[in-house]
Coordinates of C-alpha atoms and ligand atoms in Angstrom, one line a residue:
M1 CA 0.0 0.0 0.0
G2 CA 1.4 3.4 -0.9
L3 CA 1.0 6.9 0.2
A4 CA 0.0 9.9 -1.9
A5 CA 0.1 13.4 -0.6
V6 CA -2.2 16.2 -1.7
I7 CA -1.1 19.7 -0.9
L8 CA -3.9 22.4 -0.9
A9 CA -2.3 25.5 -2.3
A10 CA -4.9 27.3 -4.4
G11 CA -6.0 29.9 -1.9
K12 CA -5.4 33.6 -2.4
G13 CA -4.3 34.3 1.1
T14 CA -6.4 37.4 1.4
R15 CA -5.0 38.1 4.9
M16 CA -1.5 38.5 3.4
K17 CA -2.7 41.5 1.4
S18 CA -0.4 40.6 -1.4
A19 CA -0.4 40.3 -5.2
K20 CA 1.5 37.0 -4.8
A21 CA -0.2 33.7 -4.0
K22 CA 0.3 33.0 -0.3
V23 CA 2.2 29.7 -0.7
L24 CA 4.8 31.4 -2.8
H25 CA 5.8 33.9 -0.1
P26 CA 9.4 33.0 0.9
V27 CA 10.5 31.8 4.2
A28 CA 14.3 31.7 4.6
G29 CA 14.6 32.4 0.9
R30 CA 12.4 29.6 -0.4
P31 CA 8.6 29.6 -1.1
M32 CA 6.6 28.3 1.8
L33 CA 5.3 25.6 -0.5
S34 CA 8.7 24.1 -1.0
F35 CA 9.0 23.3 2.7
V36 CA 5.6 21.4 2.5
L37 CA 6.9 19.5 -0.6
D38 CA 10.0 18.5 1.4
A39 CA 7.8 17.4 4.3
A40 CA 5.5 15.4 2.0
A41 CA 8.6 13.7 0.5
G42 CA 10.0 13.1 4.0
A43 CA 6.8 11.4 5.0
G44 CA 7.4 8.9 2.3
A45 CA 4.8 10.0 -0.2
E46 CA 5.5 8.3 -3.5
K47 CA 3.1 10.6 -5.4
I48 CA 2.6 14.3 -4.6
I49 CA -0.2 16.4 -6.0
V50 CA -0.4 20.2 -5.5
V51 CA -3.8 21.8 -5.9
A52 CA -3.1 25.3 -7.4
G53 CA -5.4 28.2 -8.2
H54 CA -4.2 31.7 -7.4
G55 CA -0.9 32.3 -9.2
A56 CA -1.1 28.8 -10.7
A57 CA 1.6 29.5 -13.3
E58 CA 4.0 30.7 -10.6
V59 CA 3.1 27.8 -8.4
V60 CA 3.9 25.4 -11.3
A61 CA 7.3 27.0 -11.6
A62 CA 8.0 26.8 -7.9
V63 CA 7.0 23.1 -7.8
G64 CA 9.4 22.6 -10.7
G65 CA 8.5 19.0 -11.4
R66 CA 8.6 17.8 -7.8
A67 CA 4.8 17.1 -7.9
E68 CA 1.9 16.9 -10.2
V69 CA -0.1 20.1 -10.3
V70 CA -3.9 20.1 -10.6
L71 CA -6.1 23.2 -11.0
Q72 CA -8.8 24.5 -8.7
E73 CA -10.2 27.3 -10.9
E74 CA -12.5 28.8 -8.3
Q75 CA -11.5 28.6 -4.7
L76 CA -14.7 27.3 -3.1
G77 CA -13.1 25.9 0.0
T78 CA -10.7 23.2 1.2
A79 CA -13.1 20.3 0.5
H80 CA -13.6 21.5 -3.0
A81 CA -9.8 21.9 -3.3
L82 CA -9.2 18.2 -2.4
L83 CA -11.9 17.1 -4.8
Q84 CA -9.8 18.5 -7.7
A85 CA -7.2 15.8 -7.0
E86 CA -9.8 13.0 -7.6
A87 CA -9.0 12.6 -11.3
A88 CA -5.3 12.5 -10.7
L89 CA -5.9 9.7 -8.1
K90 CA -8.5 7.8 -10.1
T91 CA -6.5 4.6 -10.3
Y92 CA -4.9 5.0 -6.9
A93 CA -5.7 2.5 -4.2
G94 CA -3.3 3.7 -1.5
D95 CA -3.7 6.1 1.3
I96 CA -4.0 9.9 0.9
L97 CA -2.2 12.4 3.2
V98 CA -3.7 15.9 2.9
L99 CA -1.5 18.9 3.8
P100 CA -2.1 22.6 3.8
G101 CA 0.3 24.5 1.6
D102 CA 0.7 27.3 4.2
A103 CA 2.4 25.3 6.9
P104 CA 6.2 25.6 6.2
L105 CA 7.3 24.3 9.6
L106 CA 6.0 20.8 9.0
R107 CA 8.5 18.0 9.5
G108 CA 8.6 14.9 7.4
E109 CA 9.2 12.7 10.5
T110 CA 6.1 14.0 12.3
L111 CA 4.0 13.2 9.2
R112 CA 5.5 9.8 9.1
D113 CA 4.6 9.2 12.8
F114 CA 1.0 10.4 12.0
Y115 CA 0.8 8.0 9.1
T116 CA 2.1 5.1 11.1
Y117 CA -0.6 5.9 13.7
Y118 CA -3.2 6.0 11.0
R119 CA -2.2 2.6 9.6
A120 CA -2.2 1.1 13.1
Q121 CA -5.7 2.5 13.8
G122 CA -7.2 1.0 10.7
A123 CA -9.8 3.8 10.6
P124 CA -10.8 5.1 7.2
A125 CA -9.9 8.7 8.3
A126 CA -7.6 10.4 10.7
V127 CA -7.0 14.0 11.6
L128 CA -3.8 15.4 13.1
T129 CA -4.5 17.7 16.0
A130 CA -2.4 19.9 18.2
R131 CA -2.9 21.9 21.4
F132 CA -2.3 25.6 21.0
A133 CA -1.8 28.1 23.8
D134 CA -3.6 30.6 21.5
P135 CA -5.9 28.7 19.2
A136 CA -7.4 31.8 17.7
G137 CA -8.2 31.4 14.0
Y138 CA -7.9 27.6 13.9
G139 CA -10.7 25.0 13.6
R140 CA -11.5 23.5 17.1
V141 CA -11.6 19.7 17.5
I142 CA -14.9 18.8 19.3
R143 CA -14.8 15.4 21.0
D144 CA -17.5 13.5 22.9
Q145 CA -17.2 12.5 26.6
D146 CA -15.3 9.3 25.6
G147 CA -12.7 11.4 23.7
N148 CA -13.9 10.4 20.2
V149 CA -13.8 13.2 17.6
L150 CA -17.2 14.3 16.7
R151 CA -16.5 17.2 14.4
I152 CA -14.4 20.2 13.7
V153 CA -15.8 23.7 14.0
E154 CA -14.2 26.7 12.4
H155 CA -13.2 29.6 14.6
R156 CA -15.7 32.0 13.0
D157 CA -18.6 29.4 13.2
A158 CA -17.8 28.4 16.8
T159 CA -19.9 29.0 19.9
E160 CA -18.3 30.7 23.0
E161 CA -17.9 27.2 24.6
E162 CA -16.3 25.7 21.5
L163 CA -13.9 28.6 21.3
S164 CA -12.5 27.6 24.7
V165 CA -11.3 24.3 23.3
S166 CA -7.5 24.5 22.8
E167 CA -7.2 21.4 20.6
V168 CA -7.1 22.5 17.0
N169 CA -7.2 21.0 13.5
T170 CA -3.8 21.3 11.9
G171 CA -5.4 20.8 8.5
I172 CA -3.6 17.5 8.1
Y173 CA -5.6 14.3 7.4
C174 CA -5.2 10.8 6.2
F175 CA -7.9 9.3 4.1
K176 CA -8.7 6.4 1.8
P177 CA -9.7 7.2 -1.8
A178 CA -13.3 6.7 -0.8
I179 CA -13.1 10.2 0.8
F180 CA -13.9 11.7 -2.6
S181 CA -17.6 10.5 -2.5
V182 CA -17.9 12.0 1.0
L183 CA -16.5 15.4 -0.2
K184 CA -19.3 15.5 -2.8
R185 CA -21.9 15.5 0.0
I186 CA -20.4 18.5 1.8
S187 CA -22.5 21.7 1.6
P188 CA -21.3 25.2 2.1
D189 CA -23.7 26.2 4.9
N190 CA -21.3 28.2 7.1
S191 CA -20.4 31.8 7.6
Q192 CA -17.9 31.8 4.6
K193 CA -20.2 29.8 2.3
E194 CA -17.3 27.5 1.5
Y195 CA -17.0 23.8 1.2
Y196 CA -15.0 22.9 4.4
L197 CA -12.9 19.8 4.3
P198 CA -13.2 19.4 8.1
D199 CA -16.9 18.8 7.5
A200 CA -15.9 15.4 6.1
I201 CA -15.1 14.4 9.6
R202 CA -18.6 15.2 10.8
L203 CA -20.2 13.5 7.9
L204 CA -18.2 10.3 8.4
R205 CA -19.1 10.3 12.1
E206 CA -22.8 10.9 11.3
E207 CA -22.6 7.8 9.1
G208 CA -21.2 5.8 12.0
V209 CA -17.7 5.7 10.6
S210 CA -14.9 6.1 13.2
V211 CA -12.4 8.8 12.7
A212 CA -9.0 8.6 14.4
A213 CA -7.3 11.7 15.9
W214 CA -3.7 12.0 16.8
E215 CA -2.5 14.8 18.9
A216 CA 1.0 15.8 18.0
P217 CA 3.5 16.1 20.8
D218 CA 4.8 19.4 19.6
A219 CA 2.3 22.0 18.4
A220 CA 5.0 24.5 17.1
E221 CA 5.3 22.9 13.7
F222 CA 1.7 23.3 12.7
L223 CA 1.7 27.1 12.4
G224 CA -0.5 28.1 9.5
V225 CA 0.8 31.2 7.8
N226 CA -2.2 33.4 7.0
D227 CA -0.8 36.8 7.5
R228 CA 2.6 38.6 7.6
R229 CA 2.9 38.3 11.3
Q230 CA 2.7 34.5 11.1
L231 CA 5.1 34.7 8.1
A232 CA 7.6 36.4 10.4
V233 CA 7.1 33.7 13.1
A234 CA 7.8 31.0 10.5
E235 CA 10.9 32.8 9.4
E236 CA 12.2 32.9 12.9
V237 CA 11.6 29.2 13.6
I238 CA 13.2 28.1 10.3
R239 CA 16.1 30.5 11.0
R240 CA 16.6 29.0 14.4
R241 CA 16.5 25.4 13.1
V242 CA 19.1 26.1 10.4
V243 CA 21.4 28.0 12.7
E244 CA 21.1 25.2 15.4
S245 CA 22.0 22.6 12.8
L246 CA 25.1 24.6 11.9
M247 CA 26.1 24.8 15.6
D248 CA 25.5 21.1 15.9
A249 CA 28.0 20.7 13.0
G250 CA 30.7 22.6 14.8
V251 CA 30.1 26.1 13.7
T252 CA 30.3 29.0 16.2
V253 CA 27.4 31.3 15.8
V254 CA 28.1 34.3 18.0
D255 CA 24.5 35.5 18.1
P256 CA 22.0 33.0 16.6
R257 CA 19.2 35.5 16.6
A258 CA 21.1 37.9 14.4
T259 CA 22.4 35.3 11.9
Y260 CA 20.4 34.6 8.8
V261 CA 21.2 31.4 6.9
H262 CA 19.2 29.7 4.2
P263 CA 18.5 26.0 4.4
G264 CA 21.0 24.1 2.3
V265 CA 24.0 26.4 3.0
V266 CA 27.0 24.4 4.1
V267 CA 29.5 25.7 6.6
G268 CA 32.6 23.8 7.8
P269 CA 33.6 23.3 11.5
D270 CA 35.4 25.9 13.5
T271 CA 34.1 28.7 11.3
V272 CA 32.9 31.6 13.4
I273 CA 29.9 33.6 12.2
Y274 CA 29.5 37.1 13.6
P275 CA 26.2 38.9 13.9
F276 CA 24.3 40.4 11.0
T277 CA 25.5 37.8 8.5
F278 CA 23.3 36.5 5.7
L279 CA 24.3 33.3 4.0
E280 CA 22.1 32.6 1.1
G281 CA 21.3 30.3 -1.8
E282 CA 23.8 27.7 -2.9
T283 CA 26.6 28.8 -0.6
V284 CA 29.4 26.6 0.7
I285 CA 31.8 27.9 3.3
G286 CA 34.9 25.9 4.4
S287 CA 36.3 25.4 7.9
E288 CA 38.1 27.9 10.2
C289 CA 36.7 30.9 8.4
C290 CA 35.7 34.1 10.0
I291 CA 32.5 35.5 8.5
G292 CA 30.9 38.8 9.4
P293 CA 29.9 41.0 11.1
W294 CA 27.6 42.7 8.5
T295 CA 28.1 40.4 5.6
R296 CA 26.0 39.0 2.8
I297 CA 27.2 35.9 0.9
T298 CA 25.0 34.5 -1.8
D299 CA 25.6 31.6 -4.2
S300 CA 29.3 31.6 -3.4
R301 CA 31.9 29.1 -2.5
L302 CA 34.6 29.9 0.1
G303 CA 37.6 27.7 1.0
D304 CA 39.1 27.2 4.5
K305 CA 40.5 30.0 6.7
V306 CA 38.8 32.7 4.7
A307 CA 38.0 36.0 6.4
V308 CA 35.0 38.1 5.2
H309 CA 34.1 41.3 7.1
N310 CA 31.4 43.8 6.2
A311 CA 31.2 42.6 2.7
V312 CA 28.8 41.6 -0.1
V313 CA 29.8 38.5 -1.9
L314 CA 27.6 37.4 -4.8
G315 CA 28.3 34.4 -7.0
A316 CA 32.0 34.4 -6.3
T317 CA 34.6 31.8 -5.5
V318 CA 37.2 32.6 -2.7
A319 CA 40.1 30.2 -2.1
D320 CA 41.7 29.2 1.2
G321 CA 43.3 31.9 3.3
A322 CA 41.9 34.9 1.3
A323 CA 40.7 38.0 3.1
I324 CA 37.8 40.1 2.0
G325 CA 36.7 43.4 3.4
P326 CA 35.8 45.5 5.2
F327 CA 33.5 47.1 2.7
S328 CA 34.2 45.0 -0.3
Y329 CA 31.8 44.0 -3.0
L330 CA 32.5 40.8 -5.0
R331 CA 30.1 40.3 -8.0
P332 CA 29.3 37.2 -10.0
G333 CA 32.0 35.4 -11.8
T334 CA 34.7 36.6 -9.5
V335 CA 37.5 34.1 -8.4
I336 CA 39.8 35.1 -5.6
G337 CA 43.0 33.0 -5.3
P338 CA 44.6 31.5 -2.2
G339 CA 45.8 34.1 0.3
A340 CA 44.7 37.0 -1.9
K341 CA 43.3 40.2 -0.3
V342 CA 40.5 42.4 -1.4
G343 CA 40.2 45.4 0.9
G344 CA 38.2 48.5 1.7
F345 CA 35.8 50.0 -0.9
V346 CA 36.9 47.6 -3.6
E347 CA 34.4 46.2 -6.1
V348 CA 35.4 43.2 -8.2
K349 CA 33.3 42.0 -11.1
K350 CA 33.8 38.8 -13.2
S351 CA 37.6 38.9 -12.5
V352 CA 40.2 36.5 -11.4
I353 CA 42.7 37.7 -8.7
G354 CA 45.6 35.3 -8.4
E355 CA 47.3 33.7 -5.5
G356 CA 48.7 36.2 -2.9
S357 CA 47.7 39.2 -5.0
K358 CA 46.4 42.3 -3.2
V359 CA 43.8 44.9 -4.1
P360 CA 43.7 46.6 -0.7
H361 CA 42.0 50.0 -1.2
L362 CA 39.4 51.9 -3.2
S363 CA 39.4 50.1 -6.6
Y364 CA 37.1 48.8 -9.3
I365 CA 38.3 45.6 -11.0
G366 CA 36.1 44.4 -13.8
D367 CA 36.6 41.8 -16.5
A368 CA 40.2 41.5 -15.4
E369 CA 42.6 38.6 -15.1
I370 CA 45.2 39.3 -12.4
G371 CA 48.1 36.9 -11.9
R372 CA 49.9 35.9 -8.7
S373 CA 51.7 38.3 -6.3
V374 CA 50.4 41.4 -8.0
N375 CA 50.0 44.6 -6.0
V376 CA 47.2 46.9 -7.1
G377 CA 47.7 50.3 -5.6
A378 CA 44.9 52.3 -4.0
G379 CA 42.4 53.8 -6.3
T380 CA 43.2 51.7 -9.4
I381 CA 40.3 51.4 -11.9
T382 CA 40.0 49.1 -14.8
C383 CA 38.1 51.1 -17.4
N384 CA 36.4 48.0 -18.9
Y385 CA 33.5 49.7 -20.7
D386 CA 33.8 52.0 -23.7
G387 CA 30.1 52.8 -23.8
R388 CA 29.4 49.9 -26.2
R389 CA 31.0 46.8 -24.9
K390 CA 33.2 45.4 -22.1
W391 CA 36.9 44.8 -22.6
P392 CA 39.4 42.7 -20.6
T393 CA 42.4 43.8 -18.6
V394 CA 45.3 41.4 -18.0
I395 CA 47.9 41.9 -15.3
E396 CA 50.6 39.3 -15.2
D397 CA 52.4 37.8 -12.2
G398 CA 54.4 40.0 -9.9
A399 CA 53.3 43.3 -11.5
F400 CA 53.0 46.5 -9.4
I401 CA 50.3 48.9 -10.2
G402 CA 50.9 52.4 -8.7
S403 CA 48.1 54.1 -6.9
N404 CA 45.4 55.9 -8.8
T405 CA 46.0 54.1 -12.1
N406 CA 43.4 53.9 -14.9
L407 CA 43.8 50.8 -17.0
V408 CA 41.9 51.5 -20.2
A409 CA 40.9 48.1 -21.6
P410 CA 41.7 46.1 -23.6
V411 CA 45.1 46.3 -22.1
R412 CA 47.9 44.0 -20.7
V413 CA 50.5 44.7 -18.1
G414 CA 53.4 42.2 -18.5
K415 CA 55.1 40.1 -15.9
G416 CA 56.8 42.1 -13.2
A417 CA 56.1 45.4 -14.9
Y418 CA 55.6 48.6 -12.9
I419 CA 53.0 51.3 -13.5
G420 CA 53.8 54.8 -12.2
A421 CA 51.2 56.2 -9.8
G422 CA 48.5 58.4 -11.4
S423 CA 48.9 56.9 -14.9
T424 CA 46.2 56.4 -17.5
I425 CA 47.4 53.3 -19.3
T426 CA 46.0 52.8 -22.8
R427 CA 48.7 50.6 -24.4
D428 CA 50.2 47.3 -23.2
V429 CA 53.2 47.5 -20.9
P430 CA 55.8 44.9 -21.6
A431 CA 57.2 42.5 -19.0
G432 CA 59.7 44.2 -16.7
A433 CA 59.0 47.7 -18.0
L434 CA 57.8 50.8 -16.2
G435 CA 54.7 52.2 -17.8
I436 CA 54.1 55.9 -16.8
A437 CA 51.5 58.1 -18.4
R438 CA 51.2 61.4 -16.6
S439 CA 52.4 64.9 -17.2
R440 CA 55.7 65.9 -15.6
Q441 CA 55.6 68.0 -12.4
R442 CA 56.8 71.6 -12.7
N443 CA 57.7 73.7 -9.6
I444 CA 57.6 77.5 -10.0
P445 CA 60.0 79.0 -7.4
D446 CA 58.7 81.8 -5.2
W447 CA 55.3 81.7 -6.9
V448 CA 53.4 82.5 -3.7
K449 CA 55.5 85.6 -3.0
K450 CA 55.3 86.8 -6.6
K451 CA 51.5 86.5 -6.6
G452 CA 51.4 88.5 -3.3
R453 CA 49.6 85.7 -1.6
E454 CA 51.8 85.5 1.5
Ligands
LIG501 C1 -7.9 25.6 7.7 C2 -8.9 24.7 8.4 C3 -8.9 24.9 9.9 C4 -7.5 24.6 10.4 C5 -6.4 25.4 9.7 C6 -5.0 24.9 10.0 C7 -10.8 24.6 6.7 C8 -12.1 25.1 6.4 N1 -10.2 25.1 7.8 O1 -8.2 27.0 8.0 O2 -9.8 24.0 10.5 O3 -7.4 24.8 11.8 O4 -6.6 25.3 8.2 O5 -4.0 25.7 9.5 O6 -10.2 23.8 6.0 N2 -7.1 26.3 -0.1 C9 -7.3 25.9 -1.4 N3 -8.5 26.1 -2.0 C10 -9.5 26.7 -1.3 C11 -9.3 27.2 0.0 C12 -8.1 26.9 0.6 O7 -6.4 25.3 -2.0 O8 -10.6 26.9 -2.0 C13 -5.8 26.0 0.5 C14 -5.1 27.3 0.9 O9 -4.2 27.8 -0.1 C15 -4.3 26.9 2.1 C16 -5.1 25.7 2.7 O10 -6.0 25.3 1.7 O11 -3.0 26.5 1.8 C17 -5.8 26.1 3.9 O12 -6.7 27.2 3.6 P1 -6.8 28.5 4.6 O13 -7.7 29.4 3.9 O14 -5.5 28.9 5.0 O15 -7.6 27.8 5.8 P2 -7.6 28.3 7.3 O16 -8.6 29.3 7.4 O17 -6.3 28.5 7.8
LIG502 CA1 -4.3 28.6 6.9

């Protein structure tokens, strides 16, 4: 017997007050829905169906082939949403796990425990419940005196007495395919005039069918994100989980609450992360690095013993022992060699800086290839753009670029060559030569006196 998961993700999310479909709002850099897809896969679902409606095209893109997407053209309620999966499950005889698309904190293991419980109970339906300190907004689970679930009542349809119940519906259920015929009997007689999926529980009970209910040990992972406040809560929980797993892997995080790491980022042991650091996307950082404070690293790869302070590093590769910052900006396609240094107010775009080379102060390096042991003086600029296209600059091993040099590309500075400070270099400089391109200094003796400016 197999397990299929159906994720309900068609709703608009009116309370988000957004043009974007609710399930696409990012938590820790990824759409909420992708966390639910992970949880469904973690639960062991062999087939996953996403019910999309609002922003369906974007939802399909976010799903990216990880699930089959079916359409709910009009959002008439959660029961109606599940019904849209009927055709996709026509020949399916296994169990069906229903998940809300707006619950990014769900864990696969918890869903697996719930499914194991469902199998053991042998009931045709089961609902996953949790006890919330503040159950406001959630459907309440109403049980009889023997503890059997009778029905679920939505917050806005509940009586005063029902509102005092703290056990809530998490929106997670297990069913047999026979549920589809039950869904067709649900009517929208409630305050929202919607077809409520929780009504399936009441209908089954009224027909004398038993419904199992499993109260999860930890309520925290069933947060439904309906508004931006809950989005921020989800963000905080995911952030803590990710940072704690880094700490478990041997990373020092000086202030976990002020460290923002996307899931999937890899950091090696004995690396220290200082506050206000953002590590995002497909980033891999080696061991014994020193990262932050005030640093953003996105889609980049850093070796071991790298130091990055107050810097923005996007799509770059930084080798072992290199030092970046403070106030450096590495842009995509940049490769920094072992032990190299990029210092204050230096921007590097799509360039290679070789082993042990230094660009310590106030420079723009774009479309350049810099060899080993090169010293680039303060204020050096590669003039890589002529107004039409970009041109390359090559600086060979051991060259010394004097301060405040303009290198007008395309141009090449040969091995070991020197450039005089303040030069605008428009032609290649041969290896071992001095390139100097500035007007000679003239001193006018006694000029101040003659001008009467004493
Ligand atoms: C729902 C439950 C509530 C439960 C809570 C748990 C119902 C009627 N209520 O309330 O008992 O405590 O979740 O978080 O089910 N959706 C569709 N199509 C629709 C309507 C909704 O796909 O026509 C999707 C939404 O995109 C969302 C999910 O179903 O991902 C839940 O809908 P939502 O409107 O958030 O329900 P709640 O009011 O939170
Ligand atoms: Ca919800």
